Amino acid sequence: MTVGDVAREAYREGLPALSASAVGGLLAGVALSGMRAEFEAVAGLLVLVPALLATRGNVYGSLGARIATALHQGLVEPRLRGTDERLRAAVLAALLLGVVASVFSALVAWGALVALGEPRATVLELAVISFLAALLSGAVLAVVVVVVVFGGFRRGFNPDTLVGPIVTTAGDVFGVVFLWLAVQVVLGVL
């Protein structure tokens, strides 16, 4: 394979994913800008947003890389059967890690706000919002990761090229949407 072939392949695989990432990032930003009322209603929520979104991208990007590696090594077949224990274990581990990291982020954010004397919601509100947003976005992102990795692999794309931009952007979009939904639930219940 020549350098030109490698460059053409990189652009063929990467450019659509990066374009989708740019558009998705703008959508997430627009959704986030529409959450002013939620940020005012739940003091300290804005402090959590970067940690929650980073967690989605990191955890589910890692899940995608793990699945892509398993595909390349022949440990996983690119089809959903529901019987693949490796795939099921990887998805459940990512979901659990995402939820735990999000709740931990809420506790750290609340503690930092207390230490700085800043206004803040209760620790329970921040923790429940983080938990719900992580659980809901995690369930959707697990499906997105598997579809992107398996679909890309079956079409001859290197799933490693697709996972980064698509999954992190999907994490931002779904993270913001489910953060908004979690705030609505918590404000309506707590």
PDB file of C-alpha atoms in Angstrom:
ATOM      1  CA  MET A   1       0.000   0.000   0.000  1.00  0.00           C
ATOM      2  CA  THR A   2       1.448   3.364  -1.013  1.00  0.00           C
ATOM      3  CA  VAL A   3       1.359   6.556   1.014  1.00  0.00           C
ATOM      4  CA  GLY A   4      -1.254   7.904  -1.394  1.00  0.00           C
ATOM      5  CA  ASP A   5      -3.436   4.823  -0.860  1.00  0.00           C
ATOM      6  CA  VAL A   6      -3.198   5.221   2.901  1.00  0.00           C
ATOM      7  CA  ALA A   7      -4.098   8.919   2.654  1.00  0.00           C
ATOM      8  CA  ARG A   8      -7.077   8.221   0.376  1.00  0.00           C
ATOM      9  CA  GLU A   9      -8.341   5.523   2.731  1.00  0.00           C
ATOM     10  CA  ALA A  10      -7.936   7.804   5.746  1.00  0.00           C
ATOM     11  CA  TYR A  11      -9.939  10.553   4.049  1.00  0.00           C
ATOM     12  CA  ARG A  12     -12.579   8.116   2.758  1.00  0.00           C
ATOM     13  CA  GLU A  13     -13.135   6.739   6.254  1.00  0.00           C
ATOM     14  CA  GLY A  14     -12.410   9.764   8.403  1.00  0.00           C
ATOM     15  CA  LEU A  15     -13.949  12.708   6.580  1.00  0.00           C
ATOM     16  CA  PRO A  16     -17.602  11.597   6.864  1.00  0.00           C
ATOM     17  CA  ALA A  17     -17.122  10.741  10.544  1.00  0.00           C
ATOM     18  CA  LEU A  18     -15.464  14.081  11.274  1.00  0.00           C
ATOM     19  CA  SER A  19     -18.189  15.932   9.350  1.00  0.00           C
ATOM     20  CA  ALA A  20     -20.881  14.165  11.376  1.00  0.00           C
ATOM     21  CA  SER A  21     -18.922  15.054  14.503  1.00  0.00           C
ATOM     22  CA  ALA A  22     -18.896  18.747  13.625  1.00  0.00           C
ATOM     23  CA  VAL A  23     -22.639  18.826  12.953  1.00  0.00           C
ATOM     24  CA  GLY A  24     -23.407  16.795  16.082  1.00  0.00           C
ATOM     25  CA  GLY A  25     -21.228  19.055  18.199  1.00  0.00           C
ATOM     26  CA  LEU A  26     -23.176  22.070  16.992  1.00  0.00           C
ATOM     27  CA  LEU A  27     -26.467  20.332  17.808  1.00  0.00           C
ATOM     28  CA  ALA A  28     -25.235  19.528  21.314  1.00  0.00           C
ATOM     29  CA  GLY A  29     -24.180  23.153  21.761  1.00  0.00           C
ATOM     30  CA  VAL A  30     -27.564  24.429  20.633  1.00  0.00           C
ATOM     31  CA  ALA A  31     -29.322  22.034  23.022  1.00  0.00           C
ATOM     32  CA  LEU A  32     -27.023  23.091  25.851  1.00  0.00           C
ATOM     33  CA  SER A  33     -27.676  26.777  25.191  1.00  0.00           C
ATOM     34  CA  GLY A  34     -31.389  26.064  25.542  1.00  0.00           C
ATOM     35  CA  MET A  35     -30.899  24.796  29.101  1.00  0.00           C
ATOM     36  CA  ARG A  36     -30.545  28.199  30.780  1.00  0.00           C
ATOM     37  CA  ALA A  37     -33.651  27.684  32.914  1.00  0.00           C
ATOM     38  CA  GLU A  38     -32.370  24.303  34.094  1.00  0.00           C
ATOM     39  CA  PHE A  39     -28.991  25.776  35.044  1.00  0.00           C
ATOM     40  CA  GLU A  40     -30.764  28.454  37.068  1.00  0.00           C
ATOM     41  CA  ALA A  41     -33.115  25.936  38.708  1.00  0.00           C
ATOM     42  CA  VAL A  42     -30.334  23.506  39.688  1.00  0.00           C
ATOM     43  CA  ALA A  43     -27.457  25.563  41.062  1.00  0.00           C
ATOM     44  CA  GLY A  44     -24.114  23.950  40.312  1.00  0.00           C
ATOM     45  CA  LEU A  45     -25.373  21.878  37.383  1.00  0.00           C
ATOM     46  CA  LEU A  46     -23.202  23.790  34.927  1.00  0.00           C
ATOM     47  CA  VAL A  47     -20.107  22.685  36.863  1.00  0.00           C
ATOM     48  CA  LEU A  48     -21.073  19.064  36.165  1.00  0.00           C
ATOM     49  CA  VAL A  49     -21.603  19.347  32.411  1.00  0.00           C
ATOM     50  CA  PRO A  50     -17.952  18.983  31.276  1.00  0.00           C
ATOM     51  CA  ALA A  51     -17.371  15.975  33.534  1.00  0.00           C
ATOM     52  CA  LEU A  52     -20.588  14.266  32.463  1.00  0.00           C
ATOM     53  CA  LEU A  53     -19.938  14.778  28.755  1.00  0.00           C
ATOM     54  CA  ALA A  54     -16.290  13.737  29.037  1.00  0.00           C
ATOM     55  CA  THR A  55     -17.360  10.579  30.843  1.00  0.00           C
ATOM     56  CA  ARG A  56     -19.716   9.640  27.997  1.00  0.00           C
ATOM     57  CA  GLY A  57     -17.042  10.142  25.352  1.00  0.00           C
ATOM     58  CA  ASN A  58     -14.311   8.385  27.298  1.00  0.00           C
ATOM     59  CA  VAL A  59     -16.296   5.383  28.524  1.00  0.00           C
ATOM     60  CA  TYR A  60     -18.160   4.673  25.298  1.00  0.00           C
ATOM     61  CA  GLY A  61     -15.176   5.544  23.094  1.00  0.00           C
ATOM     62  CA  SER A  62     -13.253   2.912  25.054  1.00  0.00           C
ATOM     63  CA  LEU A  63     -16.118   0.470  24.594  1.00  0.00           C
ATOM     64  CA  GLY A  64     -15.983   1.056  20.846  1.00  0.00           C
ATOM     65  CA  ALA A  65     -12.221   0.540  20.786  1.00  0.00           C
ATOM     66  CA  ARG A  66     -12.579  -2.668  22.803  1.00  0.00           C
ATOM     67  CA  ILE A  67     -15.228  -4.032  20.428  1.00  0.00           C
ATOM     68  CA  ALA A  68     -13.202  -2.980  17.365  1.00  0.00           C
ATOM     69  CA  THR A  69     -10.135  -4.769  18.716  1.00  0.00           C
ATOM     70  CA  ALA A  70     -12.203  -7.893  19.388  1.00  0.00           C
ATOM     71  CA  LEU A  71     -13.491  -7.757  15.798  1.00  0.00           C
ATOM     72  CA  HIS A  72      -9.974  -7.379  14.364  1.00  0.00           C
ATOM     73  CA  GLN A  73      -8.789 -10.330  16.457  1.00  0.00           C
ATOM     74  CA  GLY A  74     -11.755 -12.493  15.512  1.00  0.00           C
ATOM     75  CA  LEU A  75     -13.008 -12.722  19.104  1.00  0.00           C
ATOM     76  CA  VAL A  76     -16.401 -11.200  18.250  1.00  0.00           C
ATOM     77  CA  GLU A  77     -18.540 -11.631  15.139  1.00  0.00           C
ATOM     78  CA  PRO A  78     -20.036  -8.436  13.629  1.00  0.00           C
ATOM     79  CA  ARG A  79     -23.645  -9.445  14.272  1.00  0.00           C
ATOM     80  CA  LEU A  80     -26.031  -9.193  17.166  1.00  0.00           C
ATOM     81  CA  ARG A  81     -27.106 -12.527  18.485  1.00  0.00           C
ATOM     82  CA  GLY A  82     -27.538 -11.740  22.149  1.00  0.00           C
ATOM     83  CA  THR A  83     -25.396 -14.728  23.052  1.00  0.00           C
ATOM     84  CA  ASP A  84     -21.945 -13.157  22.823  1.00  0.00           C
ATOM     85  CA  GLU A  85     -20.742 -13.020  26.426  1.00  0.00           C
ATOM     86  CA  ARG A  86     -17.717 -10.826  25.616  1.00  0.00           C
ATOM     87  CA  LEU A  87     -19.894  -8.211  23.981  1.00  0.00           C
ATOM     88  CA  ARG A  88     -22.512  -8.346  26.713  1.00  0.00           C
ATOM     89  CA  ALA A  89     -19.876  -8.071  29.462  1.00  0.00           C
ATOM     90  CA  ALA A  90     -18.158  -5.137  27.742  1.00  0.00           C
ATOM     91  CA  VAL A  91     -21.448  -3.250  27.330  1.00  0.00           C
ATOM     92  CA  LEU A  92     -22.530  -3.875  30.930  1.00  0.00           C
ATOM     93  CA  ALA A  93     -19.104  -2.850  32.249  1.00  0.00           C
ATOM     94  CA  ALA A  94     -19.260   0.393  30.247  1.00  0.00           C
ATOM     95  CA  LEU A  95     -22.762   1.139  31.490  1.00  0.00           C
ATOM     96  CA  LEU A  96     -21.777   0.514  35.105  1.00  0.00           C
ATOM     97  CA  LEU A  97     -18.573   2.531  34.789  1.00  0.00           C
ATOM     98  CA  GLY A  98     -20.447   5.428  33.186  1.00  0.00           C
ATOM     99  CA  VAL A  99     -23.020   5.516  35.984  1.00  0.00           C
ATOM    100  CA  VAL A 100     -20.444   5.235  38.785  1.00  0.00           C
ATOM    101  CA  ALA A 101     -18.170   7.887  37.245  1.00  0.00           C
ATOM    102  CA  SER A 102     -21.114  10.255  36.757  1.00  0.00           C
ATOM    103  CA  VAL A 103     -22.376   9.937  40.323  1.00  0.00           C
ATOM    104  CA  PHE A 104     -18.805  10.339  41.591  1.00  0.00           C
ATOM    105  CA  SER A 105     -18.478  13.498  39.473  1.00  0.00           C
ATOM    106  CA  ALA A 106     -21.661  14.846  41.061  1.00  0.00           C
ATOM    107  CA  LEU A 107     -20.282  14.228  44.548  1.00  0.00           C
ATOM    108  CA  VAL A 108     -16.965  15.890  43.699  1.00  0.00           C
ATOM    109  CA  ALA A 109     -18.724  18.865  42.078  1.00  0.00           C
ATOM    110  CA  TRP A 110     -20.984  19.296  45.103  1.00  0.00           C
ATOM    111  CA  GLY A 111     -17.975  19.116  47.450  1.00  0.00           C
ATOM    112  CA  ALA A 112     -16.074  21.667  45.370  1.00  0.00           C
ATOM    113  CA  LEU A 113     -19.057  24.024  45.385  1.00  0.00           C
ATOM    114  CA  VAL A 114     -19.339  23.667  49.177  1.00  0.00           C
ATOM    115  CA  ALA A 115     -15.609  24.330  49.618  1.00  0.00           C
ATOM    116  CA  LEU A 116     -15.806  27.422  47.411  1.00  0.00           C
ATOM    117  CA  GLY A 117     -18.951  28.690  49.104  1.00  0.00           C
ATOM    118  CA  GLU A 118     -20.841  28.708  45.813  1.00  0.00           C
ATOM    119  CA  PRO A 119     -24.603  28.214  45.513  1.00  0.00           C
ATOM    120  CA  ARG A 120     -25.512  24.611  44.865  1.00  0.00           C
ATOM    121  CA  ALA A 121     -28.360  22.158  44.672  1.00  0.00           C
ATOM    122  CA  THR A 122     -28.524  19.374  47.222  1.00  0.00           C
ATOM    123  CA  VAL A 123     -26.089  16.515  46.848  1.00  0.00           C
ATOM    124  CA  LEU A 124     -29.067  14.209  46.288  1.00  0.00           C
ATOM    125  CA  GLU A 125     -30.376  16.321  43.399  1.00  0.00           C
ATOM    126  CA  LEU A 126     -27.001  16.434  41.659  1.00  0.00           C
ATOM    127  CA  ALA A 127     -26.378  12.715  42.234  1.00  0.00           C
ATOM    128  CA  VAL A 128     -29.809  11.643  40.970  1.00  0.00           C
ATOM    129  CA  ILE A 129     -29.550  13.906  37.913  1.00  0.00           C
ATOM    130  CA  SER A 130     -26.135  12.433  37.125  1.00  0.00           C
ATOM    131  CA  PHE A 131     -27.374   8.883  37.699  1.00  0.00           C
ATOM    132  CA  LEU A 132     -30.416   9.250  35.446  1.00  0.00           C
ATOM    133  CA  ALA A 133     -28.511  11.047  32.691  1.00  0.00           C
ATOM    134  CA  ALA A 134     -25.768   8.402  32.776  1.00  0.00           C
ATOM    135  CA  LEU A 135     -28.166   5.472  32.748  1.00  0.00           C
ATOM    136  CA  LEU A 136     -30.347   6.790  29.923  1.00  0.00           C
ATOM    137  CA  SER A 137     -27.558   8.119  27.722  1.00  0.00           C
ATOM    138  CA  GLY A 138     -25.488   5.004  28.423  1.00  0.00           C
ATOM    139  CA  ALA A 139     -28.227   2.695  27.199  1.00  0.00           C
ATOM    140  CA  VAL A 140     -28.547   4.656  23.955  1.00  0.00           C
ATOM    141  CA  LEU A 141     -24.787   5.032  23.492  1.00  0.00           C
ATOM    142  CA  ALA A 142     -24.193   1.307  23.950  1.00  0.00           C
ATOM    143  CA  VAL A 143     -26.511   0.692  20.994  1.00  0.00           C
ATOM    144  CA  VAL A 144     -24.863   3.481  18.962  1.00  0.00           C
ATOM    145  CA  VAL A 145     -21.398   2.044  19.622  1.00  0.00           C
ATOM    146  CA  VAL A 146     -22.335  -1.483  18.584  1.00  0.00           C
ATOM    147  CA  VAL A 147     -24.176  -0.294  15.459  1.00  0.00           C
ATOM    148  CA  VAL A 148     -21.319   2.021  14.390  1.00  0.00           C
ATOM    149  CA  VAL A 149     -18.580  -0.542  15.008  1.00  0.00           C
ATOM    150  CA  PHE A 150     -20.384  -3.530  13.489  1.00  0.00           C
ATOM    151  CA  GLY A 151     -21.870  -1.533  10.614  1.00  0.00           C
ATOM    152  CA  GLY A 152     -18.563   0.094   9.746  1.00  0.00           C
ATOM    153  CA  PHE A 153     -16.695  -3.197   9.961  1.00  0.00           C
ATOM    154  CA  ARG A 154     -19.193  -4.971   7.686  1.00  0.00           C
ATOM    155  CA  ARG A 155     -18.868  -2.179   5.116  1.00  0.00           C
ATOM    156  CA  GLY A 156     -15.080  -2.446   5.053  1.00  0.00           C
ATOM    157  CA  PHE A 157     -14.303   0.580   7.219  1.00  0.00           C
ATOM    158  CA  ASN A 158     -11.805   0.496  10.042  1.00  0.00           C
ATOM    159  CA  PRO A 159     -14.078   0.873  13.093  1.00  0.00           C
ATOM    160  CA  ASP A 160     -11.263   2.574  15.009  1.00  0.00           C
ATOM    161  CA  THR A 161     -11.519   5.490  12.574  1.00  0.00           C
ATOM    162  CA  LEU A 162     -15.264   5.803  13.140  1.00  0.00           C
ATOM    163  CA  VAL A 163     -15.489   5.287  16.898  1.00  0.00           C
ATOM    164  CA  GLY A 164     -13.678   8.407  18.066  1.00  0.00           C
ATOM    165  CA  PRO A 165     -15.564  11.158  16.289  1.00  0.00           C
ATOM    166  CA  ILE A 166     -18.974   9.512  16.049  1.00  0.00           C
ATOM    167  CA  VAL A 167     -19.213   8.073  19.548  1.00  0.00           C
ATOM    168  CA  THR A 168     -17.853  11.123  21.359  1.00  0.00           C
ATOM    169  CA  THR A 169     -20.239  13.370  19.434  1.00  0.00           C
ATOM    170  CA  ALA A 170     -23.163  11.031  20.070  1.00  0.00           C
ATOM    171  CA  GLY A 171     -22.115  11.136  23.732  1.00  0.00           C
ATOM    172  CA  ASP A 172     -22.342  14.920  23.696  1.00  0.00           C
ATOM    173  CA  VAL A 173     -25.714  15.003  21.949  1.00  0.00           C
ATOM    174  CA  PHE A 174     -27.378  12.273  24.000  1.00  0.00           C
ATOM    175  CA  GLY A 175     -25.607  13.437  27.151  1.00  0.00           C
ATOM    176  CA  VAL A 176     -27.143  16.905  26.861  1.00  0.00           C
ATOM    177  CA  VAL A 177     -30.584  15.574  25.908  1.00  0.00           C
ATOM    178  CA  PHE A 178     -30.714  13.109  28.788  1.00  0.00           C
ATOM    179  CA  LEU A 179     -29.218  15.645  31.202  1.00  0.00           C
ATOM    180  CA  TRP A 180     -32.140  17.919  30.349  1.00  0.00           C
ATOM    181  CA  LEU A 181     -34.590  15.038  30.812  1.00  0.00           C
ATOM    182  CA  ALA A 182     -33.010  14.043  34.142  1.00  0.00           C
ATOM    183  CA  VAL A 183     -33.340  17.622  35.407  1.00  0.00           C
ATOM    184  CA  GLN A 184     -37.019  17.635  34.426  1.00  0.00           C
ATOM    185  CA  VAL A 185     -37.593  14.376  36.309  1.00  0.00           C
ATOM    186  CA  VAL A 186     -35.723  15.508  39.428  1.00  0.00           C
ATOM    187  CA  LEU A 187     -37.368  18.929  39.553  1.00  0.00           C
ATOM    188  CA  GLY A 188     -40.740  17.252  39.180  1.00  0.00           C
ATOM    189  CA  VAL A 189     -40.076  14.670  41.906  1.00  0.00           C
ATOM    190  CA  LEU A 190     -37.605  15.959  44.506  1.00  0.00           C
TER     191      LEU A 190
END
